[in-house]
Tab-separated table of C-alpha atoms in Angstrom:
chain	number	residue	atom	x	y	z
A	1	PRO	CA	-8.033	13.360	2.144
A	2	ARG	CA	-4.741	11.801	3.218
A	3	ALA	CA	-6.153	8.288	3.015
A	4	ARG	CA	-7.290	8.746	-0.586
A	5	ARG	CA	-3.878	10.064	-1.589
A	6	ALA	CA	-2.327	6.958	-0.060
A	7	TRP	CA	-4.576	4.725	-2.085
A	8	SER	CA	-3.847	6.525	-5.350
A	9	TRP	CA	-0.252	5.285	-5.610
A	10	LEU	CA	-0.972	1.764	-4.395
A	11	THR	CA	-0.655	0.308	-7.893
A	12	SER	CA	3.114	-0.251	-7.990
A	13	ASP	CA	3.200	-1.856	-4.538
A	14	LEU	CA	0.548	-4.550	-4.778
A	15	LYS	CA	2.988	-7.400	-5.268
A	16	ARG	CA	4.767	-6.491	-2.014
A	17	LEU	CA	1.473	-6.084	-0.179
A	18	ALA	CA	0.500	-9.600	-1.177
A	19	LEU	CA	3.546	-10.933	0.695
A	20	SER	CA	3.408	-8.749	3.821
A	21	ALA	CA	1.444	-5.551	4.416
A	22	GLU	CA	3.677	-4.567	7.330
A	23	ASP	CA	6.888	-5.051	5.352
A	24	TRP	CA	5.404	-2.984	2.537
A	25	TRP	CA	4.531	-0.116	4.877
A	26	TRP	CA	7.997	0.063	6.428
A	27	GLY	CA	9.563	0.322	2.965
A	28	SER	CA	7.047	2.821	1.606
A	29	ARG	CA	7.165	6.605	1.470
A	30	TRP	CA	4.486	6.709	4.158
A	31	CYS	CA	6.890	5.403	6.783
A	32	PRO	CA	8.813	8.313	8.380
A	33	ASP	CA	11.838	6.072	8.947
A	34	VAL	CA	12.061	4.752	5.369
A	35	GLN	CA	15.588	3.662	4.472
A	36	PRO	CA	17.321	4.557	1.180
A	37	GLU	CA	17.570	1.866	-1.461
A	38	PRO	CA	20.866	0.038	-1.923
A	39	GLU	CA	23.110	1.760	-4.453
A	40	GLY	CA	22.994	-1.128	-6.913
A	41	ASP	CA	19.187	-1.214	-7.008
A	42	ARG	CA	19.055	2.533	-7.483
A	43	ASP	CA	21.552	2.360	-10.373
A	44	ALA	CA	19.515	-0.345	-12.103
A	45	ARG	CA	16.353	1.696	-11.659
A	46	VAL	CA	17.988	4.831	-13.115
A	47	LEU	CA	19.009	2.899	-16.219
A	48	GLY	CA	15.560	1.364	-16.597
A	49	GLN	CA	13.792	4.705	-16.216
A	50	ALA	CA	16.084	6.366	-18.745
A	51	MET	CA	15.423	3.584	-21.265
A	52	HIS	CA	11.689	3.895	-20.666
A	53	LEU	CA	11.718	7.609	-21.423
A	54	ARG	CA	13.999	7.341	-24.464
A	55	LEU	CA	12.006	4.555	-26.100
A	56	MET	CA	8.472	5.483	-25.108
A	57	SER	CA	8.586	9.281	-25.207
A	58	GLY	CA	11.345	9.911	-27.729
A	59	GLU	CA	14.764	11.525	-27.806
A	60	ALA	CA	13.561	15.097	-27.172
A	61	ALA	CA	11.812	14.144	-23.914
A	62	TYR	CA	14.819	12.064	-22.864
A	63	ARG	CA	17.263	14.933	-23.473
A	64	SER	CA	15.028	17.347	-21.591
A	65	ARG	CA	15.204	15.260	-18.392
A	66	TYR	CA	18.675	13.697	-18.372
A	67	ALA	CA	22.163	15.218	-18.270
A	68	VAL	CA	24.846	12.868	-19.584
A	69	LYS	CA	28.215	13.049	-17.892
A	70	PRO	CA	30.934	13.954	-20.461
A	71	ALA	CA	33.192	11.152	-21.648
A	72	PRO	CA	36.572	11.046	-19.853
A	73	THR	CA	38.363	10.708	-23.213
A	74	LEU	CA	37.477	14.228	-24.389
A	75	PRO	CA	40.486	16.502	-24.968
A	76	SER	CA	41.202	19.096	-22.304
A	77	ARG	CA	42.048	22.772	-22.848
A	78	LYS	CA	45.129	22.113	-20.716
A	79	ASP	CA	46.385	19.264	-22.920
A	80	ILE	CA	47.964	20.721	-26.052
A	81	GLY	CA	48.845	17.281	-27.431
A	82	ALA	CA	45.270	16.024	-27.094
A	83	MET	CA	43.893	19.109	-28.841
A	84	ARG	CA	46.416	18.704	-31.692
A	85	ARG	CA	45.422	15.075	-32.183
A	86	ALA	CA	41.699	15.929	-32.139
A	87	LEU	CA	42.222	18.690	-34.711
A	88	ALA	CA	44.369	16.423	-36.900
A	89	ALA	CA	41.564	13.863	-36.920
A	90	ARG	CA	39.315	16.608	-38.314
A	91	GLY	CA	41.890	17.537	-40.962
A	92	VAL	CA	42.799	20.831	-39.290
A	93	GLU	CA	46.479	21.813	-39.447
A	94	THR	CA	48.248	23.324	-36.431
A	95	GLU	CA	51.552	25.118	-35.940
A	96	MET	CA	54.327	23.678	-33.786
A	97	PHE	CA	54.356	26.431	-31.181
A	98	GLU	CA	50.747	27.569	-31.182
A	99	LYS	CA	49.444	28.658	-27.802
A	100	ALA	CA	46.813	26.664	-25.984
A	101	SER	CA	44.317	29.528	-26.341
A	102	VAL	CA	44.695	29.426	-30.145
A	103	LEU	CA	44.181	25.663	-30.192
A	104	VAL	CA	41.074	26.053	-28.031
A	105	ASP	CA	39.594	28.487	-30.581
A	106	LYS	CA	40.443	26.129	-33.439
A	107	CYS	CA	38.821	23.221	-31.590
A	108	ARG	CA	35.616	25.163	-31.069
A	109	ASP	CA	35.559	26.317	-34.712
A	110	ALA	CA	36.098	22.722	-35.905
A	111	GLY	CA	33.404	21.293	-33.625
A	112	VAL	CA	35.832	19.438	-31.356
A	113	ARG	CA	34.197	18.963	-27.959
A	114	LEU	CA	36.421	20.028	-25.077
A	115	LYS	CA	36.148	18.487	-21.639
A	116	GLU	CA	35.819	21.781	-19.750
A	117	ASP	CA	33.087	23.083	-22.075
A	118	GLU	CA	31.107	19.861	-21.807
A	119	TYR	CA	31.368	19.802	-18.016
A	120	ALA	CA	30.179	23.416	-17.825
A	121	VAL	CA	27.039	22.476	-19.781
A	122	PHE	CA	26.605	19.305	-17.707
A	123	ASP	CA	26.815	21.231	-14.423
A	124	LEU	CA	24.221	23.737	-15.648
A	125	ASP	CA	21.871	20.919	-16.674
A	126	VAL	CA	22.202	19.214	-13.279
A	127	ALA	CA	21.659	22.538	-11.501
A	128	ALA	CA	18.508	23.021	-13.585
A	129	GLY	CA	17.082	19.760	-12.227
A	130	LYS	CA	18.052	17.214	-14.872
A	131	ARG	CA	18.917	13.738	-13.651
A	132	HIS	CA	22.542	12.666	-13.859
A	133	LEU	CA	23.284	9.774	-16.224
A	134	SER	CA	26.743	8.238	-16.524
A	135	THR	CA	28.493	7.986	-19.879
A	136	ALA	CA	28.230	4.182	-19.822
A	137	PHE	CA	24.491	4.256	-19.041
A	138	ALA	CA	23.842	6.852	-21.756
A	139	ALA	CA	25.711	4.720	-24.303
A	140	ARG	CA	23.619	1.690	-23.316
A	141	VAL	CA	20.395	3.698	-23.633
A	142	GLU	CA	21.306	4.981	-27.106
A	143	ALA	CA	22.479	1.577	-28.320
A	144	THR	CA	19.223	0.002	-27.119
A	145	ALA	CA	17.124	2.715	-28.743
A	146	LYS	CA	18.889	2.321	-32.083
A	147	LEU	CA	18.564	-1.466	-31.950
A	148	ILE	CA	14.834	-1.322	-31.254
A	149	GLU	CA	14.098	1.526	-33.668
A	150	ALA	CA	15.784	-0.477	-36.443
A	151	SER	CA	13.846	-3.663	-35.643
A	152	PRO	CA	11.017	-4.358	-38.104
A	153	ALA	CA	9.294	-6.493	-35.454
A	154	ILE	CA	9.381	-3.992	-32.565
A	155	ALA	CA	9.703	-0.498	-34.066
A	156	PRO	CA	6.109	-0.383	-35.412
A	157	LEU	CA	4.799	-1.058	-31.901
A	158	LEU	CA	6.331	2.188	-30.640
A	159	LYS	CA	5.031	4.509	-33.359
A	160	GLY	CA	2.166	6.886	-32.693
A	161	GLY	CA	0.051	6.749	-29.585
A	162	LEU	CA	0.155	9.037	-26.548
A	163	THR	CA	2.826	9.144	-23.845
A	164	GLU	CA	2.390	9.311	-20.062
A	165	VAL	CA	-1.364	8.762	-19.924
A	166	SER	CA	-2.731	8.423	-16.365
A	167	VAL	CA	-5.892	6.574	-15.393
A	168	PHE	CA	-7.733	6.972	-12.079
A	169	TRP	CA	-10.473	4.539	-11.108
A	170	GLU	CA	-11.999	2.922	-8.023
A	171	HIS	CA	-12.127	-0.737	-7.130
A	172	ALA	CA	-13.958	-1.867	-4.001
A	173	GLY	CA	-13.790	1.643	-2.580
A	174	VAL	CA	-10.037	2.068	-3.155
A	175	LEU	CA	-8.783	4.712	-5.573
A	176	HIS	CA	-6.223	3.355	-8.035
A	177	ARG	CA	-3.824	5.117	-10.362
A	178	ALA	CA	-1.945	3.726	-13.339
A	179	ARG	CA	0.252	5.578	-15.800
A	180	PHE	CA	0.872	4.215	-19.274
A	181	ASP	CA	4.341	5.080	-20.539
A	182	LYS	CA	2.789	4.907	-23.977
A	183	LEU	CA	-0.853	4.321	-24.822
A	184	LEU	CA	-1.151	2.453	-28.122
A	185	PRO	CA	-4.242	1.172	-29.932
A	186	GLN	CA	-3.343	-2.534	-29.850
A	187	TRP	CA	-0.619	-2.908	-27.231
A	188	ILE	CA	0.428	-2.247	-23.672
A	189	LEU	CA	4.230	-2.325	-23.627
A	190	ASP	CA	6.232	-2.767	-20.423
A	191	LEU	CA	9.997	-2.266	-20.757
A	192	LYS	CA	12.186	-4.184	-18.276
A	193	THR	CA	15.954	-4.434	-17.888
A	194	ILE	CA	17.433	-7.824	-17.030
A	195	THR	CA	20.859	-9.290	-16.236
A	196	PRO	CA	20.858	-13.084	-16.630
A	197	ARG	CA	23.493	-15.160	-14.928
A	198	PRO	CA	26.449	-16.114	-17.168
A	199	GLY	CA	25.291	-18.894	-19.465
A	200	GLN	CA	21.634	-18.558	-18.464
A	201	ASP	CA	19.072	-18.611	-21.274
A	202	LEU	CA	17.491	-15.172	-21.701
A	203	ARG	CA	13.985	-16.597	-22.142
A	204	ARG	CA	14.104	-18.606	-18.927
A	205	ALA	CA	15.663	-15.662	-17.098
A	206	ALA	CA	12.864	-13.380	-18.311
A	207	LEU	CA	10.105	-15.694	-17.085
A	208	PHE	CA	11.876	-16.093	-13.743
A	209	GLU	CA	12.036	-12.278	-13.437
A	210	VAL	CA	8.296	-12.064	-14.112
A	211	TYR	CA	7.657	-14.473	-11.253
A	212	GLN	CA	10.359	-13.342	-8.822
A	213	ARG	CA	9.759	-9.580	-9.187
A	214	GLY	CA	6.004	-9.760	-9.593
A	215	TYR	CA	5.920	-8.284	-13.100
A	216	ASP	CA	2.708	-10.187	-13.702
A	217	VAL	CA	0.867	-7.947	-11.220
A	218	PRO	CA	1.133	-4.875	-13.481
A	219	TRP	CA	-0.087	-7.073	-16.337
A	220	ALA	CA	-3.321	-7.719	-14.430
A	221	LEU	CA	-3.602	-4.221	-12.983
A	222	TYR	CA	-2.903	-2.281	-16.186
A	223	SER	CA	-5.269	-4.504	-18.086
A	224	GLU	CA	-7.942	-3.442	-15.627
A	225	ALA	CA	-6.779	0.178	-15.968
A	226	ARG	CA	-7.180	0.046	-19.737
A	227	SER	CA	-10.703	-1.306	-19.432
A	228	ALA	CA	-11.495	1.435	-16.919
A	229	ALA	CA	-10.004	4.043	-19.266
A	230	ALA	CA	-12.147	2.785	-22.139
A	231	ARG	CA	-15.246	3.112	-19.984
A	232	LEU	CA	-14.296	6.630	-18.842
A	233	ALA	CA	-13.528	7.689	-22.422
A	234	ALA	CA	-16.921	6.446	-23.596
A	235	GLU	CA	-18.495	8.530	-20.821
A	236	GLY	CA	-16.642	11.628	-22.007
A	237	ARG	CA	-14.483	11.839	-18.879
A	238	LEU	CA	-11.112	12.530	-20.517
A	239	VAL	CA	-9.175	15.553	-19.249
A	240	GLY	CA	-5.862	17.197	-20.097
A	241	GLY	CA	-3.951	17.370	-23.352
A	242	THR	CA	-5.284	18.974	-26.494
A	243	ARG	CA	-8.608	18.302	-28.140
A	244	SER	CA	-6.847	16.171	-30.764
A	245	ASP	CA	-5.060	14.220	-27.982
A	246	ARG	CA	-8.367	13.409	-26.321
A	247	ALA	CA	-9.909	12.411	-29.638
A	248	LEU	CA	-6.967	10.112	-30.364
A	249	ALA	CA	-7.173	8.571	-26.893
A	250	LYS	CA	-10.871	7.903	-27.332
A	251	ARG	CA	-10.287	6.182	-30.684
A	252	MET	CA	-7.471	4.021	-29.307
A	253	LEU	CA	-9.399	3.025	-26.203
A	254	ALA	CA	-12.337	1.961	-28.356
A	255	VAL	CA	-10.159	-0.835	-29.809
A	256	ALA	CA	-11.305	-3.996	-28.059
A	257	ALA	CA	-8.554	-6.374	-29.272
A	258	TRP	CA	-5.266	-5.402	-27.638
A	259	ASN	CA	-2.333	-7.323	-26.177
A	260	TRP	CA	0.290	-7.026	-23.454
A	261	ALA	CA	4.032	-7.360	-24.108
A	262	TRP	CA	7.129	-7.139	-21.940
A	263	LEU	CA	10.262	-5.856	-23.678
A	264	PHE	CA	13.216	-7.320	-21.792
A	265	VAL	CA	16.522	-5.542	-22.439
A	266	GLN	CA	19.655	-7.348	-21.303
A	267	VAL	CA	22.027	-5.014	-19.469
A	268	PRO	CA	25.396	-5.610	-17.771
A	269	ASN	CA	25.867	-5.703	-14.028
A	270	ALA	CA	28.729	-3.253	-13.550
A	271	ALA	CA	29.022	-4.122	-9.856
A	272	ALA	CA	29.706	-7.761	-10.789
A	273	GLY	CA	32.265	-6.779	-13.418
A	274	ASP	CA	30.404	-8.185	-16.434
A	275	ALA	CA	30.336	-4.995	-18.542
A	276	GLY	CA	30.943	-7.098	-21.655
A	277	ARG	CA	27.378	-8.430	-21.805
A	278	ALA	CA	25.867	-8.351	-25.312
A	279	LEU	CA	22.904	-6.110	-26.022
A	280	ARG	CA	19.785	-8.238	-26.493
A	281	VAL	CA	16.082	-7.386	-26.579
A	282	LEU	CA	13.416	-10.046	-26.019
A	283	PRO	CA	9.684	-9.354	-26.484
A	284	VAL	CA	7.555	-11.659	-24.295
A	285	LEU	CA	3.838	-11.983	-25.025
A	286	PRO	CA	2.139	-13.768	-22.101
A	287	GLY	CA	-0.986	-14.704	-24.062
A	288	GLU	CA	-4.703	-14.309	-23.494
A	289	ARG	CA	-6.236	-12.713	-20.450
A	290	GLY	CA	-8.610	-15.395	-19.279
A	291	ALA	CA	-9.151	-18.449	-17.117
A	292	SER	CA	-7.599	-20.741	-19.735
A	293	ASN	CA	-4.195	-19.081	-19.230
A	294	PRO	CA	-2.499	-20.243	-15.976
A	295	ALA	CA	-0.160	-17.235	-16.033
A	296	TRP	CA	-3.113	-14.869	-16.130
A	297	ASN	CA	-4.794	-16.730	-13.264
A	298	ALA	CA	-1.632	-16.357	-11.185
A	299	ALA	CA	-1.389	-12.637	-12.003
A	300	ALA	CA	-5.021	-11.998	-11.094
A	301	SER	CA	-4.596	-13.986	-7.868
A	302	ARG	CA	-1.568	-11.947	-6.778
A	303	LEU	CA	-3.366	-8.707	-7.594
A	304	HIS	CA	-6.348	-9.807	-5.513
A	305	ALA	CA	-4.092	-10.878	-2.619
A	306	GLY	CA	-2.417	-7.474	-2.554
A	307	ARG	CA	-5.744	-5.666	-2.460
A	308	VAL	CA	-7.065	-7.883	0.330
A	309	ALA	CA	-3.898	-7.386	2.389
A	310	PHE	CA	-4.157	-3.611	1.985
A	311	ARG	CA	-7.797	-3.432	3.006
A	312	GLU	CA	-7.227	-5.668	6.028
A	313	ALA	CA	-4.223	-3.624	7.174
A	314	ARG	CA	-6.118	-0.363	6.706
A	315	SER	CA	-8.837	-1.690	9.000
A	316	ARG	CA	-6.273	-2.651	11.687
A	317	PHE	CA	-4.093	0.475	11.653
A	318	PRO	CA	-5.526	3.995	11.978
A	319	ASP	CA	-4.190	6.852	9.853
A	320	GLY	CA	-0.731	7.919	10.962
A	321	ALA	CA	-0.084	4.813	13.057
A	322	PRO	CA	2.878	2.593	12.167
A	323	TRP	CA	2.047	-0.774	10.686
A	324	VAL	CA	3.538	-3.158	13.235
A	325	GLU	CA	2.957	-6.829	13.925
A	326	ILE	CA	3.486	-8.290	17.389
A	327	GLN	CA	3.217	-12.049	17.177
A	328	PRO	CA	2.299	-14.257	20.136
A	329	ALA	CA	5.034	-15.873	22.181
A	330	TRP	CA	6.233	-19.152	20.701
A	331	THR	CA	7.862	-22.186	22.288
A	332	PRO	CA	9.558	-24.205	19.543
A	333	GLU	CA	9.116	-27.961	19.412
A	334	PRO	CA	12.292	-30.070	19.173
A	335	ALA	CA	11.658	-30.660	15.482
A	336	ASP	CA	11.456	-26.904	14.845
A	337	TRP	CA	15.115	-26.237	15.692
A	338	PRO	CA	17.747	-26.348	12.927
A	339	TYR	CA	18.943	-29.904	12.657
A	340	ARG	CA	22.606	-28.898	12.973
A	341	MET	CA	21.838	-27.223	16.281
A	342	THR	CA	20.026	-30.255	17.737
A	343	ASP	CA	22.743	-32.624	16.510
A	344	GLU	CA	25.385	-30.586	18.318
A	345	VAL	CA	23.274	-30.577	21.501
A	346	LEU	CA	22.806	-34.332	21.360
A	347	GLN	CA	26.523	-34.924	20.881
């Protein structure tokens, strides 16, 4: 039913529901008049999603879904001087008056990438449905992947496991869905990109992002999803994948002692002109999931608030009706007006 489908993707929106159910609805895919995201937010999301796929699913999966725009510095078939310089760098000799067509053949034989050839492949990839990734974003993704894969502290956390594992479970009559980028025996990893203000400490910026963007809600929700997955696995209710995949998932979900970690990756804000930001990766481990941890209490409280707001709004608005709020008429008291406005009136 339509209502159950709506509930199934509620998981990523709970933090917004906790603030205002009506505001959430008008920004959701269920609103027919939904507005596109601002360009900057969409760019940041593209970079974050590409990093997620490259780090969690590997290079092959990343290449299968993203087409990288060719670098503008590649030599062109129309630029004889550029082709000569590229061939000279490869130790290939050229004649003074060789035709462009001969130089093109030499470039291809020597493995020199030509701009027109690369754009032809890029256009085919985009036409085939791959997402477009700029040269700068692709370089940032690869640099981040190499940094993390070379880290003795982080690299072991990414090895093994299963990618893109979905869990479906019910809570208080509402169907939930969560998808693990990578299911690991002892960790749930959540990769986040971050751009601190100039001079701002990365640790403080990361904790502020957790609070401001509601990253603690997935911590609570995915923890519940993992417990639900363990219960479903014990009941033999795993579907999809190969038999060995299901056996591996069952073994991993049987591990009772596991932890949550955010991996914050510092990225530049191109719109603000700070492309020179250093590449930094900060793992943040929020600690135990229990009443003794104030951060966990706050996360669980926000998750609960989002669920309550959703259920209450569902009871007020029938299927297909817009979620609107008409507040009662209000007559402000003198103290309610902005003080600058009342000062000007008094003068």
